[in-house]
mmCIF file of N, CA and C in Angstrom:
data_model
loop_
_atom_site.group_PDB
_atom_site.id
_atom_site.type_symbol
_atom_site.label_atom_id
_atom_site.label_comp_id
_atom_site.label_asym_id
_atom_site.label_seq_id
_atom_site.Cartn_x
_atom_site.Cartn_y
_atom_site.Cartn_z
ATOM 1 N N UNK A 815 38.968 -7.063 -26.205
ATOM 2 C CA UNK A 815 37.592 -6.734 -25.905
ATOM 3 C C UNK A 815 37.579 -5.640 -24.842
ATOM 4 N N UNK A 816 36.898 -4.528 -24.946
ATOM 5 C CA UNK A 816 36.863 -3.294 -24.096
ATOM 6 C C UNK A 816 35.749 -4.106 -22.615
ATOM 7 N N UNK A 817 36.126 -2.924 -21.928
ATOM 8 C CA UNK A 817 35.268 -3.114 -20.512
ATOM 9 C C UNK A 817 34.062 -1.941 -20.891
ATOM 10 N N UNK A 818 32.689 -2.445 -20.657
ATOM 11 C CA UNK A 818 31.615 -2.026 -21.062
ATOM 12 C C UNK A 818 30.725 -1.993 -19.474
ATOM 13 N N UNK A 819 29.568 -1.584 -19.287
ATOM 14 C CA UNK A 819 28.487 -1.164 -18.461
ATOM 15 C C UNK A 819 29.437 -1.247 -16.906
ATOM 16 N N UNK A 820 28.919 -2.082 -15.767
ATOM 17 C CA UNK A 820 29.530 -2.033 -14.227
ATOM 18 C C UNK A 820 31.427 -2.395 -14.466
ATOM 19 N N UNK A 821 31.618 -3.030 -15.755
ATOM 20 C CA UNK A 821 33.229 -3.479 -15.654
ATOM 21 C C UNK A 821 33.987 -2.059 -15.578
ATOM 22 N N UNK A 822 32.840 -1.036 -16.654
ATOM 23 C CA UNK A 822 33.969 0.292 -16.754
ATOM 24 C C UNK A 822 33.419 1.038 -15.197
ATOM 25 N N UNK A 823 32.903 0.428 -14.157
ATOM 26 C CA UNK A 823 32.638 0.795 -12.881
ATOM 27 C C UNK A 823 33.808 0.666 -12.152
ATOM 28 N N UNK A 824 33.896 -0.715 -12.242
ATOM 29 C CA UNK A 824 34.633 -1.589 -11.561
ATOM 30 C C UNK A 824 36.296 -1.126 -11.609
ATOM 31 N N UNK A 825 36.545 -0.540 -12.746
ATOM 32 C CA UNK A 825 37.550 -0.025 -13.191
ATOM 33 C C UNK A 825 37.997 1.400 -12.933
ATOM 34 N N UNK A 826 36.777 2.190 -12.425
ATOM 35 C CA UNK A 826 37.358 3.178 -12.216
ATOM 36 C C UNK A 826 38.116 3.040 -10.924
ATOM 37 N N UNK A 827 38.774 4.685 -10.153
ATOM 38 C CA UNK A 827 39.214 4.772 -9.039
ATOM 39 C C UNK A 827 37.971 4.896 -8.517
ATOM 40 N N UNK A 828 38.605 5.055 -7.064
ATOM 41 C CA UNK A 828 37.058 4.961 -5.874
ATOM 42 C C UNK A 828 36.692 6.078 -5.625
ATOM 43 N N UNK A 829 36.916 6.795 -6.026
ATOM 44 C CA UNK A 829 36.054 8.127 -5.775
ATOM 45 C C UNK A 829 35.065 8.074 -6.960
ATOM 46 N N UNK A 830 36.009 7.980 -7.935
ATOM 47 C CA UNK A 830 34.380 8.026 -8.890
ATOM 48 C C UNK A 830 33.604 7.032 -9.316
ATOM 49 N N UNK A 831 33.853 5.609 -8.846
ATOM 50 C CA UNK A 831 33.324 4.573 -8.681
ATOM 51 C C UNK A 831 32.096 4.666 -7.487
ATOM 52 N N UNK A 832 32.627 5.385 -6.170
ATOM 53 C CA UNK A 832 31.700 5.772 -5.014
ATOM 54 C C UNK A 832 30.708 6.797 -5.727
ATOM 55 N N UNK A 833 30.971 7.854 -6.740
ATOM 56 C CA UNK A 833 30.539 8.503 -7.203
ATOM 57 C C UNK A 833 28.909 7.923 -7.990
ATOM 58 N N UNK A 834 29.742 7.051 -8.590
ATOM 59 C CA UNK A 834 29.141 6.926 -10.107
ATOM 60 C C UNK A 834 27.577 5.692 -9.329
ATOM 61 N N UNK A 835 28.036 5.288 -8.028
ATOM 62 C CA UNK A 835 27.495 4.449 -7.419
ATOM 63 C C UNK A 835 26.410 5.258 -6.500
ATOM 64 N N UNK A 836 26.672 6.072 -5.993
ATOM 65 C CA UNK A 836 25.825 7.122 -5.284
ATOM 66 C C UNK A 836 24.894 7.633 -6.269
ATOM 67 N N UNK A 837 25.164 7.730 -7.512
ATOM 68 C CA UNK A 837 23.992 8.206 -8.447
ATOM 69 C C UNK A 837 23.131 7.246 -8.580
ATOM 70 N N UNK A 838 23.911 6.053 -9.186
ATOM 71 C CA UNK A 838 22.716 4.908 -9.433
ATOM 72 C C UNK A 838 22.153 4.222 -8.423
ATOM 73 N N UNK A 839 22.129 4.513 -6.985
ATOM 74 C CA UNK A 839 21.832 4.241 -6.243
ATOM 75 C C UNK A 839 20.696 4.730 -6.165
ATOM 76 N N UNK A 840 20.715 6.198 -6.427
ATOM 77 C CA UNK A 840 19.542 7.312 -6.277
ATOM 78 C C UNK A 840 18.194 6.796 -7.251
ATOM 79 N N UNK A 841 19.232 6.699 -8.004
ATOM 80 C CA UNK A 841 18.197 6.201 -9.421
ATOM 81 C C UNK A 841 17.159 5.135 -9.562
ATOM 82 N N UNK A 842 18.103 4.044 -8.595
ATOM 83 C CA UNK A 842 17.485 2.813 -8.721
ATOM 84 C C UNK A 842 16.301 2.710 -7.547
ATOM 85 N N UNK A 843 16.462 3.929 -6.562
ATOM 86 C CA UNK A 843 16.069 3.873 -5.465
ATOM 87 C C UNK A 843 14.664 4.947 -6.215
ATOM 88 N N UNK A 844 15.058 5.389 -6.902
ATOM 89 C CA UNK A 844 13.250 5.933 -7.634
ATOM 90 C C UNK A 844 12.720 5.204 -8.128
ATOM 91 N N UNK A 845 13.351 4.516 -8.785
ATOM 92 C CA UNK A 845 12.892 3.539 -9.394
ATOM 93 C C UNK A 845 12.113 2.039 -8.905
ATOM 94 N N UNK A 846 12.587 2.066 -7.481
ATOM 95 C CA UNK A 846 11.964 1.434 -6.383
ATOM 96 C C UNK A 846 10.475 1.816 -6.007
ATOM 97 N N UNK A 847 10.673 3.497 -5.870
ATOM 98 C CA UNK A 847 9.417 4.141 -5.596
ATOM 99 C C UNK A 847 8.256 3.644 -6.581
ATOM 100 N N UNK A 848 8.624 4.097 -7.770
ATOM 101 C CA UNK A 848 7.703 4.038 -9.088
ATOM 102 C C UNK A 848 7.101 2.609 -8.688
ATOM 103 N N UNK A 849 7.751 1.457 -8.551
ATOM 104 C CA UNK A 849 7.205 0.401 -8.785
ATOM 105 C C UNK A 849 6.591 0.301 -7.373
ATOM 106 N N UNK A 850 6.853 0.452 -6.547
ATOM 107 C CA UNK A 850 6.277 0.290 -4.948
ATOM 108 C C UNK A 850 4.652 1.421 -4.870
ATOM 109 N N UNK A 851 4.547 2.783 -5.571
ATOM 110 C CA UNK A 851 3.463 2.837 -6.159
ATOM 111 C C UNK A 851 2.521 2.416 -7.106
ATOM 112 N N UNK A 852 3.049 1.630 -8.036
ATOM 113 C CA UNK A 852 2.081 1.017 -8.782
ATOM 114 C C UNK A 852 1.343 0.116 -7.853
ATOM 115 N N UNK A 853 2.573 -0.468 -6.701
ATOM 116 C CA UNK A 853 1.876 -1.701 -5.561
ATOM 117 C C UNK A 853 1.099 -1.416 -5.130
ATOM 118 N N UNK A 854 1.181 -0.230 -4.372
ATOM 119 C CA UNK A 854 0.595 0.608 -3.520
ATOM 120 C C UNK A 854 -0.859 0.615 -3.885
ATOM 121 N N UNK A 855 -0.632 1.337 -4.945
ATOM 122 C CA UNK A 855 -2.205 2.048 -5.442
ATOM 123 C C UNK A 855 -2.942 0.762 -5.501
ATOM 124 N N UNK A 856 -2.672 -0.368 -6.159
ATOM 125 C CA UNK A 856 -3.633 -1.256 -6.059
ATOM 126 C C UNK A 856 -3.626 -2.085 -4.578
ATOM 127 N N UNK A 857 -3.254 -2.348 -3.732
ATOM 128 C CA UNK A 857 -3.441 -2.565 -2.457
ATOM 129 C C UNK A 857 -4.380 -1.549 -1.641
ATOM 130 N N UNK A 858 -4.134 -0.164 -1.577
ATOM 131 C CA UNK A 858 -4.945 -0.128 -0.714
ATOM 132 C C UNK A 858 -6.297 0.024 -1.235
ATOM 133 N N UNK A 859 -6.540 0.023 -2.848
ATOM 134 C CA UNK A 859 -8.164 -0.249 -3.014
ATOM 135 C C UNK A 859 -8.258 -1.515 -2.820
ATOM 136 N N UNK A 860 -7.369 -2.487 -2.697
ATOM 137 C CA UNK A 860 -8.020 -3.709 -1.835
ATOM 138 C C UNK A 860 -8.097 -3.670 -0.278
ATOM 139 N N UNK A 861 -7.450 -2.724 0.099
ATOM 140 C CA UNK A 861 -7.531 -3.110 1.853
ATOM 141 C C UNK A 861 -8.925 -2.209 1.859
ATOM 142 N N UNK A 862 -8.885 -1.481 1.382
ATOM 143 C CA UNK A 862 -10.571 -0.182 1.603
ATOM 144 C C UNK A 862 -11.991 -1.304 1.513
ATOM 145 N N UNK A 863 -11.263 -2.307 0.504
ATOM 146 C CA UNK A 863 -12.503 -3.095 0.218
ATOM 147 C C UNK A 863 -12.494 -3.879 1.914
ATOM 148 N N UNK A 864 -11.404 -4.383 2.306
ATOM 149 C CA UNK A 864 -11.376 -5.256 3.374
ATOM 150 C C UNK A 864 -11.989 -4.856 4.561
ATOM 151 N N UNK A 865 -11.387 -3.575 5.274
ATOM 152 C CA UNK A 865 -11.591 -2.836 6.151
ATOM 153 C C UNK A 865 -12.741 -2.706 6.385
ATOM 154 N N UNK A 866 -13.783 -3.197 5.572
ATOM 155 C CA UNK A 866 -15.414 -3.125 6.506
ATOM 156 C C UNK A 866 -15.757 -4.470 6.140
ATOM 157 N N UNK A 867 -16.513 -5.133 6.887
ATOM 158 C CA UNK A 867 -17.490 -5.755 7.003
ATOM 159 C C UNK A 867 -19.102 -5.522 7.139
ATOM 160 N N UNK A 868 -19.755 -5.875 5.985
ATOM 161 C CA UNK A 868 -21.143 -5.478 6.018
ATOM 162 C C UNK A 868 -21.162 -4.391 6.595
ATOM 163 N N UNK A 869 -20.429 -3.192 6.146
ATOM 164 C CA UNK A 869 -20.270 -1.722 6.258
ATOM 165 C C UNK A 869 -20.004 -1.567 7.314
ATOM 166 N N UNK A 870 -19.148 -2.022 8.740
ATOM 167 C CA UNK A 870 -19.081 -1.677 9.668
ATOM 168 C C UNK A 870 -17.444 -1.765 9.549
ATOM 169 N N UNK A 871 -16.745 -1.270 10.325
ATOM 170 C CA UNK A 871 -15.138 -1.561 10.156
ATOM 171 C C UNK A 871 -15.188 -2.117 11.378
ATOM 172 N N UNK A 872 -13.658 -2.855 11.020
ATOM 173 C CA UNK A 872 -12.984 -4.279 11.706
ATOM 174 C C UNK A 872 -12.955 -4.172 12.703
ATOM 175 N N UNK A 873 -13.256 -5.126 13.414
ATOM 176 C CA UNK A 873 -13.440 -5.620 14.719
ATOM 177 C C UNK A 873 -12.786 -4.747 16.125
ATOM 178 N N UNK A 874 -11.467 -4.574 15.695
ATOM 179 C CA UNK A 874 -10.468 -3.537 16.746
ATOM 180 C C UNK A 874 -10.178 -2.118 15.956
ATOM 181 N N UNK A 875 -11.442 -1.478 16.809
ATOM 182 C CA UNK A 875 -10.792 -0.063 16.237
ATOM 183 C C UNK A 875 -9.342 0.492 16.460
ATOM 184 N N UNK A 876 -8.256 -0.302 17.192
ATOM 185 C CA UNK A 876 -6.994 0.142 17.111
ATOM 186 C C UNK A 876 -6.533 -0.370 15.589
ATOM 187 N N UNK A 877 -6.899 -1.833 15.141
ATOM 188 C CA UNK A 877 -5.976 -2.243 13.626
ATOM 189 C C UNK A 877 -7.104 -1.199 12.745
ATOM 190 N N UNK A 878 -8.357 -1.120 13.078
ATOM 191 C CA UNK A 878 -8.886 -0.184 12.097
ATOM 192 C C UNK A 878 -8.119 1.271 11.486
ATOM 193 N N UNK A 879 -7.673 1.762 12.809
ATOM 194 C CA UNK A 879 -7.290 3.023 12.841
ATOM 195 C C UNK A 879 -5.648 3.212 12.181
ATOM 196 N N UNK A 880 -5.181 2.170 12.864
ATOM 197 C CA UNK A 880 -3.683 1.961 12.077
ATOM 198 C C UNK A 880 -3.564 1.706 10.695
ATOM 199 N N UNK A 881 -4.904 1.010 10.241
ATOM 200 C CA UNK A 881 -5.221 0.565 8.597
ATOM 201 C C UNK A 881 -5.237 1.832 7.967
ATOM 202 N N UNK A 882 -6.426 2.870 8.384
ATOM 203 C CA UNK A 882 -6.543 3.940 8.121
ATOM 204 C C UNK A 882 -5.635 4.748 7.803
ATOM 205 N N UNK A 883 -4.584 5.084 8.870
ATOM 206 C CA UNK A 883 -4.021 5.816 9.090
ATOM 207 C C UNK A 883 -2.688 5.520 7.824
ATOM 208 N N UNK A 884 -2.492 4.115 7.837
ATOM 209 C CA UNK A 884 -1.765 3.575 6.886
ATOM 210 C C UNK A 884 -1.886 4.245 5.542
ATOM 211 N N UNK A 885 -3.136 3.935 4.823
ATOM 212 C CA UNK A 885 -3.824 3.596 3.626
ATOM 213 C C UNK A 885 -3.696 5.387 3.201
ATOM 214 N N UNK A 886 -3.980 6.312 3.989
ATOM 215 C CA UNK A 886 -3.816 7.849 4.259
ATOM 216 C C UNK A 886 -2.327 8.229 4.009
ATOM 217 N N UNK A 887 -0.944 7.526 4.500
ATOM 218 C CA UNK A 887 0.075 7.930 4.309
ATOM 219 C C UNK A 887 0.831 7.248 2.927
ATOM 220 N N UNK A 888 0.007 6.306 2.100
ATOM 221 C CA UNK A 888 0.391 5.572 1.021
ATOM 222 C C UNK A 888 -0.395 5.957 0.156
ATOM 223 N N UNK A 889 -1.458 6.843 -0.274
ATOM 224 C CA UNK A 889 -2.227 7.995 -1.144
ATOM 225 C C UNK A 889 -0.948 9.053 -0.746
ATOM 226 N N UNK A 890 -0.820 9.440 0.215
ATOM 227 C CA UNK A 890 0.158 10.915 0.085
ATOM 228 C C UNK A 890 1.435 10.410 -0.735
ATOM 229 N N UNK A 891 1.766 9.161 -0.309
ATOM 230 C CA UNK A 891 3.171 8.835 -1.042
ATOM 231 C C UNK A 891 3.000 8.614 -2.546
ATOM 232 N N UNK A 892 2.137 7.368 -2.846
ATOM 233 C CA UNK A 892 1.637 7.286 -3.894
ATOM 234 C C UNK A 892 1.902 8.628 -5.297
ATOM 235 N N UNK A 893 1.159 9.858 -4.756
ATOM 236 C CA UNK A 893 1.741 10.794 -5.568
ATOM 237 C C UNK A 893 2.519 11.841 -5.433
ATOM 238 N N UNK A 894 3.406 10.888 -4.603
ATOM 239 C CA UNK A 894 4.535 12.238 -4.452
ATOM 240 C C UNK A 894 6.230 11.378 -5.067
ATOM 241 N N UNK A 895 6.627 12.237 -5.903
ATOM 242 C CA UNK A 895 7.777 11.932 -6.681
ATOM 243 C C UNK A 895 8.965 11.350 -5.466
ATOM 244 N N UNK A 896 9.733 10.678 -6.368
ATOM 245 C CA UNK A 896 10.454 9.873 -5.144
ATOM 246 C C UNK A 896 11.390 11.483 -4.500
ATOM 247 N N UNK A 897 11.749 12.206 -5.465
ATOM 248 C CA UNK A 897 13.092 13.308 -4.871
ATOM 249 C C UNK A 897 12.185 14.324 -3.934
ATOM 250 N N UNK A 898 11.005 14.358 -4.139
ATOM 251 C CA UNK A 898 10.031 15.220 -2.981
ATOM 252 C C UNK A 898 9.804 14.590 -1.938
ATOM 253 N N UNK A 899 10.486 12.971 -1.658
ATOM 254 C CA UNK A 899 9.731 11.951 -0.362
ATOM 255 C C UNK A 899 10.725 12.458 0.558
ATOM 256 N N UNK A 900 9.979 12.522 2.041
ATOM 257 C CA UNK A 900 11.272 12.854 2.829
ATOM 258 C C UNK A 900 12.235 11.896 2.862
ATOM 259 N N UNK A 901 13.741 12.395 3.792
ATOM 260 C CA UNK A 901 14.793 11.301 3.799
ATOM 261 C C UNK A 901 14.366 10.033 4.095
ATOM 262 N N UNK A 902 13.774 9.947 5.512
ATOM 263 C CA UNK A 902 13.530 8.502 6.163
ATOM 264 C C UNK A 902 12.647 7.873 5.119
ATOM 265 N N UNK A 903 11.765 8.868 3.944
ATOM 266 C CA UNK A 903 11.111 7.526 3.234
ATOM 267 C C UNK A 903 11.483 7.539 2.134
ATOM 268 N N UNK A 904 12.664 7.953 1.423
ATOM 269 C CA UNK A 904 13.730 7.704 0.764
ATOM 270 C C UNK A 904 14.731 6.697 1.202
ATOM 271 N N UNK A 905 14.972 6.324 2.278
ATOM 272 C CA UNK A 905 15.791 5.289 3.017
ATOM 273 C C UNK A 905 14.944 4.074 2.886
ATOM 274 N N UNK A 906 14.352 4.078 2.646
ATOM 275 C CA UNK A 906 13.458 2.678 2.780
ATOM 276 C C UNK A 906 13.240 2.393 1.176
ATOM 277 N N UNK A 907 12.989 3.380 -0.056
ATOM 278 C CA UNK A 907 13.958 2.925 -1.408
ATOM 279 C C UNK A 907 15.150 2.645 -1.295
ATOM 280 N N UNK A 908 15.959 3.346 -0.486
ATOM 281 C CA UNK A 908 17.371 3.123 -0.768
ATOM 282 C C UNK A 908 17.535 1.579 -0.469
ATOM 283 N N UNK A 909 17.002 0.944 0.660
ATOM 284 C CA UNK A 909 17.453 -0.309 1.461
ATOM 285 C C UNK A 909 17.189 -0.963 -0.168
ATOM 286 N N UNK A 910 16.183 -1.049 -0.847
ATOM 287 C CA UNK A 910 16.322 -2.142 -1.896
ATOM 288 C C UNK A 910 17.052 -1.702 -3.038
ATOM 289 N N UNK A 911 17.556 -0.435 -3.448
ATOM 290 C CA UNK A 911 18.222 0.243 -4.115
ATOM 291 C C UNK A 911 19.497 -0.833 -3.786
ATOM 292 N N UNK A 912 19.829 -0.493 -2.552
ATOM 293 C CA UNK A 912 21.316 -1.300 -2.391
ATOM 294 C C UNK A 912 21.290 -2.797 -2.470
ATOM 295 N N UNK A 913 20.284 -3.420 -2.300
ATOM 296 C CA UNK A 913 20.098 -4.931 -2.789
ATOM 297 C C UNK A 913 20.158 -5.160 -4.015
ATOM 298 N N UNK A 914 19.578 -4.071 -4.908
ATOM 299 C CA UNK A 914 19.989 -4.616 -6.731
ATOM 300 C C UNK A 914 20.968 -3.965 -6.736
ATOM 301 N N UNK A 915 21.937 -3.057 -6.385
ATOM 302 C CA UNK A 915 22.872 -2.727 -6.541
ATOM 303 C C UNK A 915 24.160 -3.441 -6.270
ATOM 304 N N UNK A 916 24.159 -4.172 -5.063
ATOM 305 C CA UNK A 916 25.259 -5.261 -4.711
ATOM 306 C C UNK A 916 24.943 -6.210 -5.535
ATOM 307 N N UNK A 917 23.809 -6.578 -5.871
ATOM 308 C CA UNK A 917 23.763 -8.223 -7.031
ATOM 309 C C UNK A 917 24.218 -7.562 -8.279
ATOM 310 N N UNK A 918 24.022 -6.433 -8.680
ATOM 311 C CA UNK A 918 24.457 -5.807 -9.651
ATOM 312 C C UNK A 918 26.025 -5.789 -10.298
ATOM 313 N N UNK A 919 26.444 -5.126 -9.112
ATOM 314 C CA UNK A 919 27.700 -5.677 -8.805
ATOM 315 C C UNK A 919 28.321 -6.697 -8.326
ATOM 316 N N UNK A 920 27.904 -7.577 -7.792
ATOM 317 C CA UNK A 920 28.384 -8.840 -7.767
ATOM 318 C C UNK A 920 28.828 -9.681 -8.980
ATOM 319 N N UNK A 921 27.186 -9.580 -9.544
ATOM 320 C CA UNK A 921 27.620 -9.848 -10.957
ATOM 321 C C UNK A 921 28.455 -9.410 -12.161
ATOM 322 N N UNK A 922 28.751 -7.762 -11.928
ATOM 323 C CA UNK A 922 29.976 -7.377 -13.064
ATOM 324 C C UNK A 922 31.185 -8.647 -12.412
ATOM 325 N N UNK A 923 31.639 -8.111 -11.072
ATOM 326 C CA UNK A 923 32.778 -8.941 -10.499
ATOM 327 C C UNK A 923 33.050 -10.177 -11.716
ATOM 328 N N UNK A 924 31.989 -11.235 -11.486
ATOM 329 C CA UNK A 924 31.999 -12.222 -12.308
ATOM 330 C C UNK A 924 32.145 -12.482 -13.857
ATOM 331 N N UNK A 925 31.830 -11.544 -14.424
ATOM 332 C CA UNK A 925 32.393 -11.185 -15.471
ATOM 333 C C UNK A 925 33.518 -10.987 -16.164
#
């Protein structure tokens, strides 16, 4: 029986194993994005709904303003492609990128 999907990973040398891992890292880490905007977009038309009360906004104009300010930088992200996001908010796909990526691999291991 041949070695097929992470086994023919697992199998290579480490350079192109580091290689082949640095891509799908990237990948999976857009792929993070995509779905973290679908979140997105529907959250903050629920927080817009939240953020006032009988048309007045929330109680502390400091969480108001941080809401705001929030809801403003997750519309900019929202439509911006993951390879156009800057690094630091590419690092924050990556962090869960590397969480399905180690179970990923964990699991070829077992195989």
């Amino acid at each position: 029986m041949g070695v097929t999907g992470f086994g023919v990973m697992l199998a290579l040398e480490d350079d192109r194993r580091k290689d082949l891992c640095a891509r799908l890292r990237e990948r999976l880490a857009a792929l993070e994005h995509d779905q973290w905007c679908c979140w997105t977009g529907h959250m903050f038309d629920m927080l817009a709904a939240v953020l006032t009360v009988g048309g007045k906004p929330a109680p502390s104009p400091v969480e108001y303003q941080l809401a705001v300010d929030a809801i403003a930088r997750w519309k900019r992200q929202v439509v911006t492609a993951y390879a156009e996001l800057a690094e630091k908010e590419k690092d924050s796909d990556r962090e869960w990128a590397d969480k399905v990526l180690a179970l990923l691999l964990d699991g070829a291991r077992e195989w």
